[in-house]
Amino acid sequence: MDLRQIEYFRLVARAGSFSAAAKGAYVTQQTLSASVASLEQEWGIPLFNRRRQGVELTAFGETMLPACEHLLDEAASLGGLVDRYRESVAQTATFAYASASLQQQGEGFTLEGLARFRADHADADLRVFELTSDACLSALAQGEVDLAFVVGEPDPAQFSFTKLVDAHLLVALPADHPLTSKEAISFRDLAGVPIFPTPDLKETYHRIVTGFERYGLKPNYVPLPFSLENAQRFVRNGEGVDFSPEHNADEPPEGIVYRPLTPEDAFTLPLGLAEKRGAPQSPLMTELKEFILAR
């Protein structure tokens, strides 16, 4: 028994003949008749009394028709539920970006642009999270995030990566720090200086550690929880320095001065979009990705 057999039974019952029902269903009379006969054989009781001028329901057919109609209505309702779910999934997406990686406004992909995209899709369910770059990749791998803006190119076997920009780090110093007299800062200049921890333990952390190692040094990281506000407070209060994205220097907070690394110590960090290979993408996420790439 399948729903098509039930539907054919209902059509014949309503039409009063196999020929009229076949025309309404756009199938041959033989197909319709064979389907109903198969249903009767399966149940072991005839549904129709067949007469030359048409058909009429048997007592069993009269009993079964309301139940079959209810079943077909429920099936249609289930189909509507599936359609609504598909529509909701199409308008649902989760996006994460690495802490401190996005500037508030300006050229390229910015927090202001992301807010504008969300405002233009007010009826959609776009969930946005700020995480460390490492946490972004972990969430991607576990299917908790659909798309992420991360620091450094991730494992190509597990993720696809579209680079958007090469970012530079500056050294954020207290305004009265002696190193502000220098035009550029070397890792050697930072020997023993307390440093605010980086937001990720892979790309950024590795580059800084490697920079210090060239001079036989180790960075003096202070164990504090990362946030942009904490980092700026740390520097402004004269507690130490921070390696900060260059866009933070566009409008430097009061009490903080930014200096570049010396040419021999300077490095760039690739920033871009990461996706888990083979993971499905909702139409909303596809649209967001196109929006970001167009910036």
XYZ file of C-alpha atoms in Angstrom:
295
model
C 0.000 0.000 0.000
C 1.232 3.493 -0.834
C -0.263 6.959 -0.865
C -0.804 6.901 -4.611
C -3.099 3.871 -4.280
C -5.027 5.665 -1.531
C -5.296 8.797 -3.673
C -6.583 6.781 -6.647
C -9.176 5.133 -4.401
C -10.400 8.557 -3.272
C -10.516 9.879 -6.836
C -12.648 6.947 -8.041
C -14.964 7.261 -5.031
C -15.498 10.960 -5.744
C -15.812 10.615 -9.521
C -18.098 7.569 -9.467
C -16.253 5.856 -12.301
C -12.781 4.746 -13.256
C -12.851 6.590 -16.577
C -13.781 9.975 -15.035
C -11.230 9.547 -12.257
C -8.524 8.621 -14.792
C -9.155 11.811 -16.756
C -8.879 13.898 -13.603
C -5.652 12.203 -12.582
C -4.119 12.347 -16.102
C -3.436 8.597 -16.088
C -4.879 5.746 -18.106
C -7.967 3.977 -16.892
C -6.029 0.709 -16.851
C -3.409 2.236 -14.492
C -6.066 3.504 -12.111
C -8.049 0.276 -12.180
C -4.970 -1.866 -11.581
C -3.892 0.332 -8.633
C -7.281 0.099 -6.911
C -7.483 -3.653 -7.611
C -4.043 -4.096 -6.017
C -5.240 -2.244 -2.915
C -8.360 -4.405 -2.714
C -6.246 -7.531 -3.063
C -3.915 -6.411 -0.301
C -6.815 -5.698 2.083
C -8.758 -8.770 0.947
C -12.086 -6.906 0.698
C -13.540 -5.088 -2.333
C -13.887 -1.342 -2.129
C -16.295 -0.913 -5.045
C -19.247 -2.632 -6.616
C -18.426 -2.354 -10.316
C -21.398 -1.744 -12.602
C -21.681 -0.964 -16.293
C -22.719 2.640 -15.610
C -20.035 3.210 -13.029
C -19.023 2.151 -9.518
C -20.388 2.537 -6.028
C -18.671 2.038 -2.718
C -19.150 -1.190 -0.824
C -19.900 -1.056 2.881
C -16.202 -1.589 3.466
C -15.379 1.204 1.001
C -17.776 3.548 2.838
C -15.943 2.745 6.062
C -12.455 3.190 4.616
C -13.011 6.399 2.629
C -13.062 8.877 5.593
C -9.954 7.253 7.089
C -8.146 7.395 3.734
C -9.113 11.034 3.237
C -7.783 11.845 6.704
C -4.547 10.023 5.894
C -4.105 11.996 2.665
C -4.807 15.282 4.461
C -2.188 14.405 7.076
C 0.302 13.535 4.351
C -0.325 16.920 2.692
C 0.169 18.629 6.044
C 3.428 16.731 6.510
C 4.568 17.897 3.072
C 3.811 21.480 4.079
C 5.854 21.014 7.235
C 8.781 19.783 5.149
C 8.463 22.786 2.837
C 8.385 25.204 5.772
C 11.419 23.527 7.300
C 13.333 23.773 4.029
C 12.407 27.456 3.806
C 13.553 28.090 7.378
C 16.846 26.284 6.746
C 17.362 28.364 3.613
C 17.146 31.480 5.782
C 19.311 30.214 8.649
C 23.087 30.473 8.950
C 25.817 30.804 11.572
C 28.877 32.972 11.014
C 31.887 33.435 13.289
C 34.810 35.812 13.034
C 38.169 35.891 14.776
C 38.481 38.322 17.677
C 39.902 41.731 16.738
C 40.172 40.725 13.069
C 37.393 42.968 11.754
C 37.579 46.730 11.787
C 34.475 48.698 12.653
C 34.219 50.553 9.350
C 36.207 51.523 6.292
C 37.170 49.628 3.150
C 36.673 45.923 2.704
C 34.689 43.620 4.955
C 33.847 45.390 8.217
C 31.582 45.028 11.241
C 29.540 47.903 9.848
C 29.054 45.988 6.594
C 28.057 42.838 8.475
C 25.493 44.822 10.451
C 24.110 46.257 7.217
C 23.754 42.760 5.733
C 21.851 41.614 8.819
C 19.576 44.649 8.647
C 18.827 43.902 4.982
C 17.897 40.319 5.976
C 15.828 41.096 9.054
C 13.520 38.118 8.440
C 16.444 35.672 8.303
C 18.086 33.906 11.234
C 21.734 34.915 10.869
C 23.676 34.093 14.032
C 27.020 35.875 14.457
C 29.704 35.032 17.001
C 33.084 36.551 17.851
C 35.526 33.792 18.825
C 39.237 33.191 18.785
C 40.468 32.033 15.390
C 41.145 28.578 16.837
C 37.602 28.366 18.224
C 36.185 29.427 14.844
C 37.882 26.475 13.159
C 36.820 24.082 15.906
C 33.190 25.210 15.522
C 33.444 24.762 11.752
C 34.825 21.254 12.150
C 31.972 20.298 14.496
C 29.296 21.738 12.212
C 28.312 24.448 14.704
C 29.332 27.248 12.311
C 28.741 27.454 8.553
C 31.323 30.085 7.627
C 34.151 31.774 9.524
C 36.532 34.697 9.061
C 39.830 33.430 10.450
C 43.500 34.282 10.846
C 45.890 32.106 8.867
C 45.224 29.436 6.277
C 43.725 26.351 7.967
C 44.365 22.678 7.159
C 43.462 22.370 3.440
C 42.467 18.724 3.892
C 39.648 19.757 6.214
C 38.818 23.336 5.206
C 38.595 25.441 2.080
C 40.038 28.944 2.474
C 39.535 32.141 0.504
C 42.102 34.783 1.418
C 40.738 38.309 1.542
C 43.665 40.357 2.815
C 47.126 40.223 4.335
C 47.016 41.933 7.724
C 49.891 43.599 9.562
C 50.347 43.755 13.321
C 51.485 46.894 15.132
C 52.863 47.193 18.634
C 50.457 49.076 20.907
C 52.400 50.991 23.574
C 51.409 53.160 26.532
C 51.690 56.778 25.406
C 54.483 57.469 27.950
C 56.468 54.294 27.225
C 60.178 54.857 26.362
C 59.803 52.796 23.156
C 57.451 55.404 21.656
C 60.593 57.367 20.767
C 61.384 54.703 18.162
C 59.881 54.799 14.675
C 59.726 51.003 14.587
C 59.969 48.292 17.234
C 62.115 45.154 17.130
C 61.351 41.969 19.042
C 64.691 42.561 20.711
C 63.347 45.856 22.094
C 60.568 43.913 23.832
C 62.833 41.625 25.881
C 61.160 41.157 29.263
C 58.329 43.587 28.483
C 54.918 42.235 29.605
C 52.806 41.345 26.564
C 49.041 40.914 26.381
C 48.189 37.394 25.079
C 47.183 36.864 21.451
C 43.595 35.830 20.643
C 44.727 32.639 18.878
C 47.369 30.083 19.782
C 48.369 29.090 16.286
C 49.145 31.616 13.550
C 49.623 34.852 15.532
C 51.169 33.217 18.587
C 53.572 31.169 16.446
C 54.732 34.190 14.442
C 55.446 36.217 17.576
C 57.238 33.369 19.344
C 59.348 32.780 16.227
C 60.197 36.494 16.087
C 61.493 36.486 19.647
C 63.412 33.240 19.106
C 65.501 34.875 16.382
C 67.111 36.915 19.167
C 67.275 34.058 21.656
C 64.312 35.467 23.573
C 60.845 34.397 24.680
C 57.776 36.637 24.832
C 56.736 37.599 28.365
C 53.012 36.882 28.030
C 50.774 37.915 30.909
C 48.015 35.352 31.712
C 44.866 37.409 31.098
C 41.595 36.575 29.282
C 41.527 38.028 25.785
C 39.212 40.789 24.684
C 39.917 43.963 22.751
C 38.740 46.027 25.721
C 41.044 44.142 28.101
C 43.988 44.562 25.729
C 43.478 48.309 25.397
C 43.010 48.719 29.142
C 46.212 46.728 29.743
C 48.213 49.032 27.478
C 46.542 52.280 28.545
C 47.242 51.506 32.208
C 50.948 51.084 31.454
C 50.975 47.375 32.320
C 52.699 46.357 29.069
C 52.262 46.203 25.283
C 49.997 44.437 22.840
C 50.355 43.180 19.256
C 47.363 44.820 17.622
C 45.783 44.744 14.133
C 46.772 47.831 12.191
C 43.185 49.001 11.731
C 43.058 49.808 15.474
C 45.553 52.605 14.778
C 43.116 54.396 12.441
C 41.434 55.952 15.462
C 43.858 55.256 18.331
C 42.301 55.181 21.809
C 43.491 57.830 24.225
C 46.701 56.881 25.991
C 47.844 54.375 23.345
C 50.491 54.824 20.645
C 51.051 52.381 17.774
C 54.390 51.565 16.174
C 55.197 49.132 13.338
C 57.676 46.313 13.658
C 61.075 46.875 12.078
C 61.351 45.655 8.456
C 63.408 42.614 9.491
C 60.791 41.600 12.082
C 57.576 42.598 10.312
C 55.225 39.868 9.102
C 51.741 39.571 7.658
C 48.831 37.352 8.605
C 46.446 36.064 5.919
C 42.804 36.748 6.784
C 40.000 35.035 4.943
C 36.902 32.875 4.839
C 37.069 29.259 5.941
C 34.488 26.551 5.253
C 34.420 22.891 6.196
C 34.898 20.781 3.073
C 31.768 18.911 2.048
C 29.480 20.781 4.451
C 26.149 21.951 2.982
C 25.591 25.690 2.651
C 22.224 27.370 3.063
C 21.174 29.988 0.491
C 21.541 32.640 3.197
C 25.151 31.640 3.867
C 25.904 31.583 0.140
C 24.502 35.102 -0.108
C 26.585 36.278 2.864
C 29.737 34.816 1.356
C 29.067 36.591 -1.946
C 28.460 39.817 -0.027
C 31.784 39.502 1.803
C 33.764 38.654 -1.335
C 32.307 41.686 -3.130
C 33.663 44.113 -0.511
